[in-house]
XYZ file of C-alpha atoms in Angstrom:
571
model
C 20.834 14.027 -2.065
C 20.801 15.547 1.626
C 20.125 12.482 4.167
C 17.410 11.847 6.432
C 17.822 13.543 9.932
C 17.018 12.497 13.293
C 14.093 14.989 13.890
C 12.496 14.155 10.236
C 12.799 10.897 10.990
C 10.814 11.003 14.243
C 8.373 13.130 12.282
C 8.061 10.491 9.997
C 7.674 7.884 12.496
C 4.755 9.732 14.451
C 3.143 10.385 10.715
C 3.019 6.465 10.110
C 1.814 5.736 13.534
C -1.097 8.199 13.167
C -2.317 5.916 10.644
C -3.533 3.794 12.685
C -6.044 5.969 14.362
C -8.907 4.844 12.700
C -7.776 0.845 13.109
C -6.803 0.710 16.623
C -9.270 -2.019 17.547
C -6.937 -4.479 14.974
C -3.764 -3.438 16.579
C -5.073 -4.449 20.151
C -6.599 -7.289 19.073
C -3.564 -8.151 17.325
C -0.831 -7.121 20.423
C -3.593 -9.163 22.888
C -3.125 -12.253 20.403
C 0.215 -12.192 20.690
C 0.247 -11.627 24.368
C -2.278 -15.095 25.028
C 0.725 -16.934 22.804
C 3.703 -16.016 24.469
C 1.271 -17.058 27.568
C 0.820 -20.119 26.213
C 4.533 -20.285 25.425
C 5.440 -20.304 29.256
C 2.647 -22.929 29.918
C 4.318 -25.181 27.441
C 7.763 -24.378 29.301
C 6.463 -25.196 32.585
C 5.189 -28.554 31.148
C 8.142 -29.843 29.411
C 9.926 -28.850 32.907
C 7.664 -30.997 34.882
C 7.817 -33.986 32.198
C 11.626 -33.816 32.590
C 11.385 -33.448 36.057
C 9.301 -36.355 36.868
C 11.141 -38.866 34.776
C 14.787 -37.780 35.354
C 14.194 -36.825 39.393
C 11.102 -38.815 40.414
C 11.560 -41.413 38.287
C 7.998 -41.644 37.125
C 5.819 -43.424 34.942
C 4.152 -42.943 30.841
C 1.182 -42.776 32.059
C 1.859 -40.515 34.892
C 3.012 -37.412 32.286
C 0.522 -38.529 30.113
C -1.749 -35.932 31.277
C 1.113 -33.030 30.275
C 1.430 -34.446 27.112
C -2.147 -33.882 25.881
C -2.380 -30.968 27.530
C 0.879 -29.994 26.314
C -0.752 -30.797 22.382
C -3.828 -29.181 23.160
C -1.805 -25.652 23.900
C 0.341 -26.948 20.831
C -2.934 -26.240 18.771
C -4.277 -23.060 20.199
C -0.889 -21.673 19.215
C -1.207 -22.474 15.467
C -4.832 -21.155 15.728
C -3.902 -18.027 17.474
C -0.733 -17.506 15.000
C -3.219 -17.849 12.243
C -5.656 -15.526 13.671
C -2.363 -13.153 14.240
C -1.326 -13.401 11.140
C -4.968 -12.735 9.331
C -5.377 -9.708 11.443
C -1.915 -8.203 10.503
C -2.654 -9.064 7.317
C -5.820 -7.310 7.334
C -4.316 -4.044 9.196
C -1.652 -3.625 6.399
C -4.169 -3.994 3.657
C -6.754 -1.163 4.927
C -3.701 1.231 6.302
C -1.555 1.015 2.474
C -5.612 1.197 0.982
C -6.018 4.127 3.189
C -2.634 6.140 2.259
C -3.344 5.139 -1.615
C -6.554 6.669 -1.111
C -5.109 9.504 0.058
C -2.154 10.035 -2.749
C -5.490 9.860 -5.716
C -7.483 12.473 -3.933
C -4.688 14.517 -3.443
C -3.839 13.600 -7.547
C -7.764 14.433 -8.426
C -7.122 17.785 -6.025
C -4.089 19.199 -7.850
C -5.228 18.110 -11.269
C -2.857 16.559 -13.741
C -1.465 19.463 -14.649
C 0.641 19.656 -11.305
C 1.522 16.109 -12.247
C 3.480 16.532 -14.901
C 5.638 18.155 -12.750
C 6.396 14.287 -11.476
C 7.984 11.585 -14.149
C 5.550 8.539 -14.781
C 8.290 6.150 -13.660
C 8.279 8.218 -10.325
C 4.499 8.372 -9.704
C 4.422 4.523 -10.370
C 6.771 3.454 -7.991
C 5.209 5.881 -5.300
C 1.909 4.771 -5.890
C 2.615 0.732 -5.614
C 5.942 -0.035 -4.555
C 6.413 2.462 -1.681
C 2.991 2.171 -0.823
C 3.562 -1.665 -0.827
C 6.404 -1.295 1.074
C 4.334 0.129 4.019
C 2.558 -3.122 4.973
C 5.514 -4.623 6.935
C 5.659 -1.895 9.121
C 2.442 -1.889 10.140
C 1.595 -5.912 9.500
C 4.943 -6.550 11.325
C 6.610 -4.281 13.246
C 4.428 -2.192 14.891
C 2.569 -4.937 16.572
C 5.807 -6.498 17.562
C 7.226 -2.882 19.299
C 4.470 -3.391 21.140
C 5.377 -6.955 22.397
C 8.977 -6.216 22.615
C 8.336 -4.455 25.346
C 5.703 -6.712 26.878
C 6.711 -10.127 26.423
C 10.132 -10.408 27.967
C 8.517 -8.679 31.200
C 5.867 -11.120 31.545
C 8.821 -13.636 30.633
C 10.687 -12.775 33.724
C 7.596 -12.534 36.167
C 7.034 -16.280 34.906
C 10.790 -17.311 35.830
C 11.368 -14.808 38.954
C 9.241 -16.914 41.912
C 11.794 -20.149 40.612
C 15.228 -18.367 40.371
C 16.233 -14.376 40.745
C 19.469 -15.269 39.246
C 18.197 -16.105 36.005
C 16.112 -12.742 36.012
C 19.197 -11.132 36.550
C 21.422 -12.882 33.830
C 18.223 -11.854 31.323
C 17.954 -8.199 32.798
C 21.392 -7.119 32.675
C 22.294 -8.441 28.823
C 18.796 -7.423 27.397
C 19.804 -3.350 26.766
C 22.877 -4.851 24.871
C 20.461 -5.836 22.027
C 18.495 -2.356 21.764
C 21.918 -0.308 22.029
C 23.787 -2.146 19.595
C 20.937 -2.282 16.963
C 20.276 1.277 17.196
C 24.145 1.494 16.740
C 24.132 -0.733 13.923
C 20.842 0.653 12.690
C 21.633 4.053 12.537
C 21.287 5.224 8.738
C 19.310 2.281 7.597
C 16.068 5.196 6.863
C 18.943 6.995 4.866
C 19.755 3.925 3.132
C 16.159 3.010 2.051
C 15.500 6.368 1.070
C 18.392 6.351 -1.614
C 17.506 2.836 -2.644
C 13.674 4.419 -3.783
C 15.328 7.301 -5.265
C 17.633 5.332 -7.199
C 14.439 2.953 -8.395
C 12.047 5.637 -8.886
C 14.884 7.452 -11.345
C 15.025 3.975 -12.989
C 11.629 3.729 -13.503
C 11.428 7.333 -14.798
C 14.419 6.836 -17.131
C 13.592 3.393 -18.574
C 9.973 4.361 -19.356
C 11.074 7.886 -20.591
C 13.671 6.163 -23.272
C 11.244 3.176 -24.329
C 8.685 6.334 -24.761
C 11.023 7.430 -27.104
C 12.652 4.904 -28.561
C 12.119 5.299 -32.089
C 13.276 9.022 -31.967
C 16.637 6.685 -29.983
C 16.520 4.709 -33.223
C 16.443 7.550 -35.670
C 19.177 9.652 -33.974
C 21.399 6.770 -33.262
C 21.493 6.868 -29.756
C 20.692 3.615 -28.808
C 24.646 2.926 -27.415
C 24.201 5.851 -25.251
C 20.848 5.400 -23.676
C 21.819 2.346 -23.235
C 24.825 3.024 -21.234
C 22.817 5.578 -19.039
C 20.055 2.549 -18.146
C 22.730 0.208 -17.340
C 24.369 2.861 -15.022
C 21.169 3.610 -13.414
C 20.920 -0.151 -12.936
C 24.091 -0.636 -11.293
C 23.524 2.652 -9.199
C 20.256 0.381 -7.887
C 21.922 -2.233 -7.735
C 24.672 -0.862 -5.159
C 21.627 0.363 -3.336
C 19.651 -2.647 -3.091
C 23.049 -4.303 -1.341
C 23.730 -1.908 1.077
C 20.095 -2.283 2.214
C 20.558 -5.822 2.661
C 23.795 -5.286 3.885
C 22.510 -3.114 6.987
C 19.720 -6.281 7.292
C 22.208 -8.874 7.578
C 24.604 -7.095 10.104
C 21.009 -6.309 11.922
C 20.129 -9.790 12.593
C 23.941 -10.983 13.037
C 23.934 -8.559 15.848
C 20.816 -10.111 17.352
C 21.599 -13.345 17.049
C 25.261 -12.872 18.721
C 23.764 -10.996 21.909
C 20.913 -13.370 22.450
C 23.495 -16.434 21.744
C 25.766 -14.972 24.526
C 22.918 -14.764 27.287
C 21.362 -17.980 26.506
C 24.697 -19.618 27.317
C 25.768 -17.731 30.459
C 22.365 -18.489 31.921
C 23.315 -22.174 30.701
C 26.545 -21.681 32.230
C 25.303 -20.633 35.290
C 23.156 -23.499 35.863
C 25.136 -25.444 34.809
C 27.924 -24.705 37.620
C 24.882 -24.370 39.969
C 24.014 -28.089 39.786
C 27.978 -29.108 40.089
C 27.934 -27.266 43.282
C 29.836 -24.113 42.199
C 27.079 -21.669 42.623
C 24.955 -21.715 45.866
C 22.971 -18.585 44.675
C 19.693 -17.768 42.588
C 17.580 -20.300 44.384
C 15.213 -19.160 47.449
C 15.560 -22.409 49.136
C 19.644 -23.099 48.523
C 18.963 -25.377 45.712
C 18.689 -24.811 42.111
C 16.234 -27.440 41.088
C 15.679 -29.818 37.440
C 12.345 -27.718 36.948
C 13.814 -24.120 37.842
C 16.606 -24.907 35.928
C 14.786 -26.593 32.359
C 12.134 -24.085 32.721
C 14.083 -20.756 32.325
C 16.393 -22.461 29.882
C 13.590 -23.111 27.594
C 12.268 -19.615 28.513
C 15.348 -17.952 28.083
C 15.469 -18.176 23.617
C 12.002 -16.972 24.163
C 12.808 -13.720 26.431
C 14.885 -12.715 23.181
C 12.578 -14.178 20.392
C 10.376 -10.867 20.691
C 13.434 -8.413 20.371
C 14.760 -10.905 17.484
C 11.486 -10.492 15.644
C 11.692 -6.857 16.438
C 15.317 -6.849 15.215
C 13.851 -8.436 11.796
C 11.577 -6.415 10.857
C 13.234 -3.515 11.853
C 14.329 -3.151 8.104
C 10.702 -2.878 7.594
C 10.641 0.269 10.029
C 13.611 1.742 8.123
C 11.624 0.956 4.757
C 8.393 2.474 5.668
C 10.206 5.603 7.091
C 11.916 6.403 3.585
C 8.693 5.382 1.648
C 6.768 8.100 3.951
C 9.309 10.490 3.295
C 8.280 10.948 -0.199
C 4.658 9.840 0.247
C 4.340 13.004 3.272
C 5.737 14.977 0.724
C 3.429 14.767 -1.778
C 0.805 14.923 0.370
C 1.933 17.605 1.750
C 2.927 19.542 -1.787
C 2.160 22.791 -1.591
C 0.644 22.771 -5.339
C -1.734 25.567 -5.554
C -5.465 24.205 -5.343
C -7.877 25.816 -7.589
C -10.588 24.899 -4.852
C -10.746 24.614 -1.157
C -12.948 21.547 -0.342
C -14.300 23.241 3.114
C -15.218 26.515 1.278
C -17.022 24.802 -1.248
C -20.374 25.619 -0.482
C -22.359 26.034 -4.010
C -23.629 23.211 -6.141
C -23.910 24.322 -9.556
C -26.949 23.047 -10.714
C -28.253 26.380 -13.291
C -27.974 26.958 -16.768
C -24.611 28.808 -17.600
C -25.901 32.633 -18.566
C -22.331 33.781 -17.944
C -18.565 33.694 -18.107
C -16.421 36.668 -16.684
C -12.871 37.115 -15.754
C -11.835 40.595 -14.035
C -8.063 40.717 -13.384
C -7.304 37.242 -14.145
C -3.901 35.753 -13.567
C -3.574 32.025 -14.611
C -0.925 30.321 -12.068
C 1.106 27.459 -13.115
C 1.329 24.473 -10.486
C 4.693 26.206 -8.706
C 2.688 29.381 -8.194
C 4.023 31.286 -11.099
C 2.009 33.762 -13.392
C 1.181 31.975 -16.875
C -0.891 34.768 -18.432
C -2.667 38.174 -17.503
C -4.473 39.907 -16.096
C -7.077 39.076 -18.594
C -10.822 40.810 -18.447
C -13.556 39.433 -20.945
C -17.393 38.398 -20.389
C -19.069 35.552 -22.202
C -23.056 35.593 -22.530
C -24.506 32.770 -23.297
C -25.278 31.213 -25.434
C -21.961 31.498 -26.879
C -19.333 29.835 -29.678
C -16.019 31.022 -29.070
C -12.743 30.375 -31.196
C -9.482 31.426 -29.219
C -6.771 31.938 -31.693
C -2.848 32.485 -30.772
C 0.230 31.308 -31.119
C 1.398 28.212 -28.947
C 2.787 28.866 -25.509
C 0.463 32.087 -24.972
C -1.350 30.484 -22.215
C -4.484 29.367 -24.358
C -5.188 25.688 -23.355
C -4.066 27.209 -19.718
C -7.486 29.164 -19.673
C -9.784 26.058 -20.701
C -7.188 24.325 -17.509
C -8.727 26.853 -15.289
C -12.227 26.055 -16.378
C -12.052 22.802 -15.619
C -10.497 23.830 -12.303
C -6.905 22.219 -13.065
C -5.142 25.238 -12.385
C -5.343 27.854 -9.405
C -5.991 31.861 -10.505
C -5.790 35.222 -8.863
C -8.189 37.962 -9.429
C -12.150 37.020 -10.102
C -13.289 34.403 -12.682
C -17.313 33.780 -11.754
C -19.822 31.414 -13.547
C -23.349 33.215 -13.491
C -21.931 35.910 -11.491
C -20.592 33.031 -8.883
C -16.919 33.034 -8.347
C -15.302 29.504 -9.495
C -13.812 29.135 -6.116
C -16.904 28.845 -4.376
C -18.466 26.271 -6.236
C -18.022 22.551 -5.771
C -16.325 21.497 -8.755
C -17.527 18.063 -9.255
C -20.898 19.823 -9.626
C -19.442 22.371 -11.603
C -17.500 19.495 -14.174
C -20.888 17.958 -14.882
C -21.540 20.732 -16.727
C -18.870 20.229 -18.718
C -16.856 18.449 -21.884
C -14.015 18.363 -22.892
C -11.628 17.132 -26.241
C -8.301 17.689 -26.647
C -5.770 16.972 -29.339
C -4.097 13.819 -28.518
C -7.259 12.582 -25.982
C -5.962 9.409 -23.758
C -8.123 5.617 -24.264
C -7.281 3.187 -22.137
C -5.410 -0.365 -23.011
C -8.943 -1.550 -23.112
C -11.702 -1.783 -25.396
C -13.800 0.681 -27.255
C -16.906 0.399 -25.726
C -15.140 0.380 -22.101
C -13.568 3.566 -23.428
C -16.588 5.679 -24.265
C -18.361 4.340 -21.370
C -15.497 6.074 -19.372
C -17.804 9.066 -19.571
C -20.574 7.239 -18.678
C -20.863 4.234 -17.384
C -24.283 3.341 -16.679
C -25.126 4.241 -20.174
C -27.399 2.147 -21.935
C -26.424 -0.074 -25.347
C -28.749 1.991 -27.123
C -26.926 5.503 -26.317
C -23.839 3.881 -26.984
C -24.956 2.849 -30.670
C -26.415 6.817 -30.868
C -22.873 8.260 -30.361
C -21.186 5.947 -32.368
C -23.225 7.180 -35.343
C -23.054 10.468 -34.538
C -19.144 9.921 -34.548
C -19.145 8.606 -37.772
C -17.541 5.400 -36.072
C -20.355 3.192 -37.330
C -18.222 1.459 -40.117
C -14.928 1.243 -38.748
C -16.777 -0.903 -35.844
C -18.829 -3.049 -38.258
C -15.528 -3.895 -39.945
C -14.039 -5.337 -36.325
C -14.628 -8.725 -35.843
C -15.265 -8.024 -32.065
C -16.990 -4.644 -32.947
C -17.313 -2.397 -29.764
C -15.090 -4.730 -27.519
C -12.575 -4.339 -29.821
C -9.218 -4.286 -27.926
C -7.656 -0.476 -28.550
C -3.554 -1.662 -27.025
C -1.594 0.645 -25.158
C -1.715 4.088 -26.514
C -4.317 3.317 -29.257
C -1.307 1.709 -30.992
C -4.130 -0.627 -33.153
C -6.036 2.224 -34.552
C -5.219 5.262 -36.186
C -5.144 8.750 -35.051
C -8.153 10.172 -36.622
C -10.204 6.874 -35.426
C -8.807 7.290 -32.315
C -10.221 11.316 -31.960
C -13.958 9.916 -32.933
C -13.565 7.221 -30.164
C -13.046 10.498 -27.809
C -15.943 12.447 -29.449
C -18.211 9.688 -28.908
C -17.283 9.669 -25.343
C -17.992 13.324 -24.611
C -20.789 12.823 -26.737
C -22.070 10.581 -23.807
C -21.717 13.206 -21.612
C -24.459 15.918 -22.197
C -22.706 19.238 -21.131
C -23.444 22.869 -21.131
C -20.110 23.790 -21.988
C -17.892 21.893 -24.927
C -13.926 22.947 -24.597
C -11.868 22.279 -27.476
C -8.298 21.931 -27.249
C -6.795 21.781 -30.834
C -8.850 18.611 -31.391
C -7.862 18.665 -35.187
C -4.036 19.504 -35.082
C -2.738 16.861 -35.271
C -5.146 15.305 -38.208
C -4.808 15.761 -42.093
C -6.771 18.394 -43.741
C -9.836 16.208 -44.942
C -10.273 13.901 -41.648
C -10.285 17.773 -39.791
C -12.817 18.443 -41.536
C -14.646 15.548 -40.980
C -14.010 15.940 -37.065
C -14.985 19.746 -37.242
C -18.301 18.780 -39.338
C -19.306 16.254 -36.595
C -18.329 18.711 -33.490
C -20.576 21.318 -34.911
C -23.594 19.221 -35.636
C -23.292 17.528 -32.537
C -22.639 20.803 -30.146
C -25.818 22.897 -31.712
C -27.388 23.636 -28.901
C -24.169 23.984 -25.871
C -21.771 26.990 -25.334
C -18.232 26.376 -26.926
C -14.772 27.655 -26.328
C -12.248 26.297 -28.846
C -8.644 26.732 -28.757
C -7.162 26.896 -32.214
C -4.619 28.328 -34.226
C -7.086 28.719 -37.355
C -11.203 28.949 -37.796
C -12.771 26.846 -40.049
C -16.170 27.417 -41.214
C -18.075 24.149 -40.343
C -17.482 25.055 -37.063
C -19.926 28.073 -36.875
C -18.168 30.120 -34.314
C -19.246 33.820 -34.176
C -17.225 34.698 -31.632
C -12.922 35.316 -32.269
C -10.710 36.404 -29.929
C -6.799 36.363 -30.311
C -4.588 35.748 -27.149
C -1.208 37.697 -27.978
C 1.559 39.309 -25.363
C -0.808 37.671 -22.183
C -3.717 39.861 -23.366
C -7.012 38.952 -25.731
C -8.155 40.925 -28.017
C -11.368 40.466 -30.289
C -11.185 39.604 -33.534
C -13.804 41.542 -36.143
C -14.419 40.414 -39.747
């Protein structure tokens, strides 16, 4: 696991600050906030000065501070209120920035097609998706507002204190760059750090899903001691993580703490000596006065409180940096894409007439050549059965129809290359069943209505029937909002493949594709699922992938994929 370097870190940096381009106006609004508050800060200083002032040096009465007292609660309030406001609009920034990246990872998912992301575990693509996303928000709720008044505030700080003592200025000025040089010192690997702590969880995550995937095969095999074993060192590898991340947080803001300490009591010291008599210096009129020296005392936690802040969410910095890491990377992946969106420049909107490949090489998501060069026309209307042996490249053809996987060489719709044609038009024309088809831990009706959602009661009711799932759903007690659990896990296999045919049935299509949607079924409920596929497809082209033809099916057209090449099948 190579670490983090300096110039991919500042890479990474400038990638997460460019994220902000299109929410700028928040940012300001959100620095300017801040700004009016530490304003209001130094108003509140200079008050509690002048109250001290005039009873311990003048003497004076209640009722002649009474006046800085209200106006000393009044500022007291527009500091909540402008904290809140702060606070809303940081809030606010971090939501549509991590909504924005999120955004971002689907449509680069939806690009690549989900045949590229297999090449990522489930655990992995979960924690990238939420935690690391989640894990952006502090950097820019927090942190990057605060660089910006790190570097603000403690200026306008000293201004405030300069026209009542230089000395104080000084004291502030020269033990400031302590802070900054001995957090970057302290800081330096805490990107490296974070970055190994999501490794270590995304591996978790991967690993722990992976084994309760497979935990009956655990079970049956008797490997549950051993599995075991490797989740509870994966744990304690997180674990060790997770402390050395909070670890480099703690020694952070002990380091912060100790430098601001130290200058808030030598400029204590040093008034303190002034008002014995032992300094003579600092003051422009040779004496160091109750206000002056109350007023930059009170001031002085508050020069530091910005670089404390930034000090505290500077974990949040290192965070975001390792979350971007792997988020840049895969959005940066360079995946083949069967499509480039600004070439797109064709909606398909015709009737299919014809399919023809000329030289076609099917590339697997790393670039690689599945199977070809394969040449072969389909007129239309056509009913096609492609026969082969598994791991021939079959289903990888019906990928490249639905524009899951990149190609070289010429594969054109109506004499149209694929490339060229938007393919969210071009998907509309099509359906699609495969042999284990995914539902959703919902209900029934919410998963046929995945193809459609806008689709009426009525044409729900139509496909049912036509999926032969009329009687299974009258036997529910909930009927249609039936609840499915996770992985169909309440319904059987076969019940679960006519909930997926009445979904594509929803979808009216020109072209059906059929991936082995009866392999995994027992002879009889095949048929059954064959029977319903051909009366329900009469009228649309087909392609199916299969290892045998059944006759229900009505296809007049065989070919055989063998040794990367088809060849056509006569009876």
């Amino acid at each position: 696991m190579s670490a983090l370097d300096k110039t991919r870190q500042k890479y990474l940096f400038k990638w997460l600050k460019q994220q902000t381009k299109q929410h700028r106006k928040p940012l300001f609004y959100s620095i300017l906030l801040g700004f009016i508050s530490a304003g209001c800060i130094a108003i509140q200083a200079a008050l509690l000065a002048l109250i001290l002032q005039e009873l311990i040096i003048l003497g004076g009465k209640f009722t002649t501070i009474l006046p800085y007292f209200i106006v000393l609660l009044l500022i007291f309030i527009l500091r909540s209120f402008l904290t809140f406001i702060r606070e809303k609009i940081n809030f606010s920034l971090g939501l549509k920035i991590r909504q924005t990246v999120r955004q971002q990872l689907i449509n680069k998912i939806e690009i690549n097609g989900p045949t590229a992301i297999t090449q990522h575990t489930s655990g992995g693509l979960t924690t990238l998706m939420i935690e690391q996303i989640e894990d952006l928000h502090d950097f820019y709720a927090r942190y990057l507002p605060q660089m910006r008044l790190a570097m603000i505030i403690p200026i306008m700080i000293l201004l405030v204190i300069l026209p009542f003592n230089w000395s104080a200025v000084l004291i502030l000025l020269g033990t400031a760059p302590l802070i900054p040089i001995f957090m970057i010192l302290v800081g330096m690997g805490a990107a490296d750090v974070n970055r190994k702590n999501f490794k270590a969880l995304s591996y978790l995550s991967g690993h722990f899903l992976d084994r309760l995937k497979g935990l009956m095969t655990i079970r049956v095999f008797d490997q549950g001691k051993q599995q075991s074993e490797q989740i509870r060192e994966a744990a304690e590898n997180f674990r060790i993580r997770t402390m050395n991340v909070l670890k480099m947080a703690f020694l952070s803001s002990a380091v912060l703490e100790f430098f601001a300490s130290i200058s808030i009591a030598i400029v204590a010291v040093y008034f303190g000596f002034s008002y014995l008599g032992e300094f003579h210096f600092g003051s422009y009129n040779g004496t160091v006065t109750l206000f002056a020296g109350f007023f930059a005392l009170i001031l002085a936690p508050e020069f530091f409180q910005p670089l404390r802040d930034l000090g505290t969410f500077y974990h949040a910095k290192a965070q975001a940096i390792a979350a971007a890491d792997n988020i840049q990377k895969f959005l940066t992946d360079q995946s083949p894409e069967i499509y480039d969106q600004e070439n797109q420049f064709i909606n398909f909107e015709q009737t299919i007439t014809s399919i023809i490949g000329k030289d076609l090489i099917i590339l697997s998501p790393d670039n690689q050549p599945i199977v070809g060069p394969l040449n072969f026309t389909l007129k239309a209307p056509f009913r096609l059965a492609l026969i082969g042996v598994s791991g021939e490249g079959k289903s990888s053809l019906l990928n490249v129809l639905l524009g899951f996987l990149s190609y070289q060489g010429s594969l054109t719709i109506n004499d149209i290359e694929l490339k060229q044609i938007n393919i969210d038009s071009w998907r509309k024309q099509l359906s699609w069943l495969g042999q284990n088809p995914y539902l959703i831990n919902s209900t029934i009706r919410e998963n046929i209505l995945l193809a459609n959602p806008h689709a009426s009661s009525q044409q729900i009711e139509q496909v049912v029937a036509q999926a032969q799932l009329s009687k299974l759903i009258a036997q529910l007690p909930k009927g249609l909002d039936t609840e499915i659990g996770e992985d169909a896990v309440k319904i059987s296999v076969g019940q679960a493949q006519r909930i997926a045919i009445a979904r594509a049935l929803l979808k009216p299509c020109q072209l059906m594709l059929l991936d082995e949607p009866t392999a995994s079924l027992d002879n009889q409920t095949a048929q059954d699922i064959e029977t319903i596929l051909a009366n329900s497809y009469q009228h649309s082209n087909i392609i199916m992938v299969t290892h045998h033809v059944n006759q229900q099916m009505q296809l007049s057209l065989k070919w055989r994929l063998h040794n990367h090449q088809l060849h056509n099948i006569t009876e």
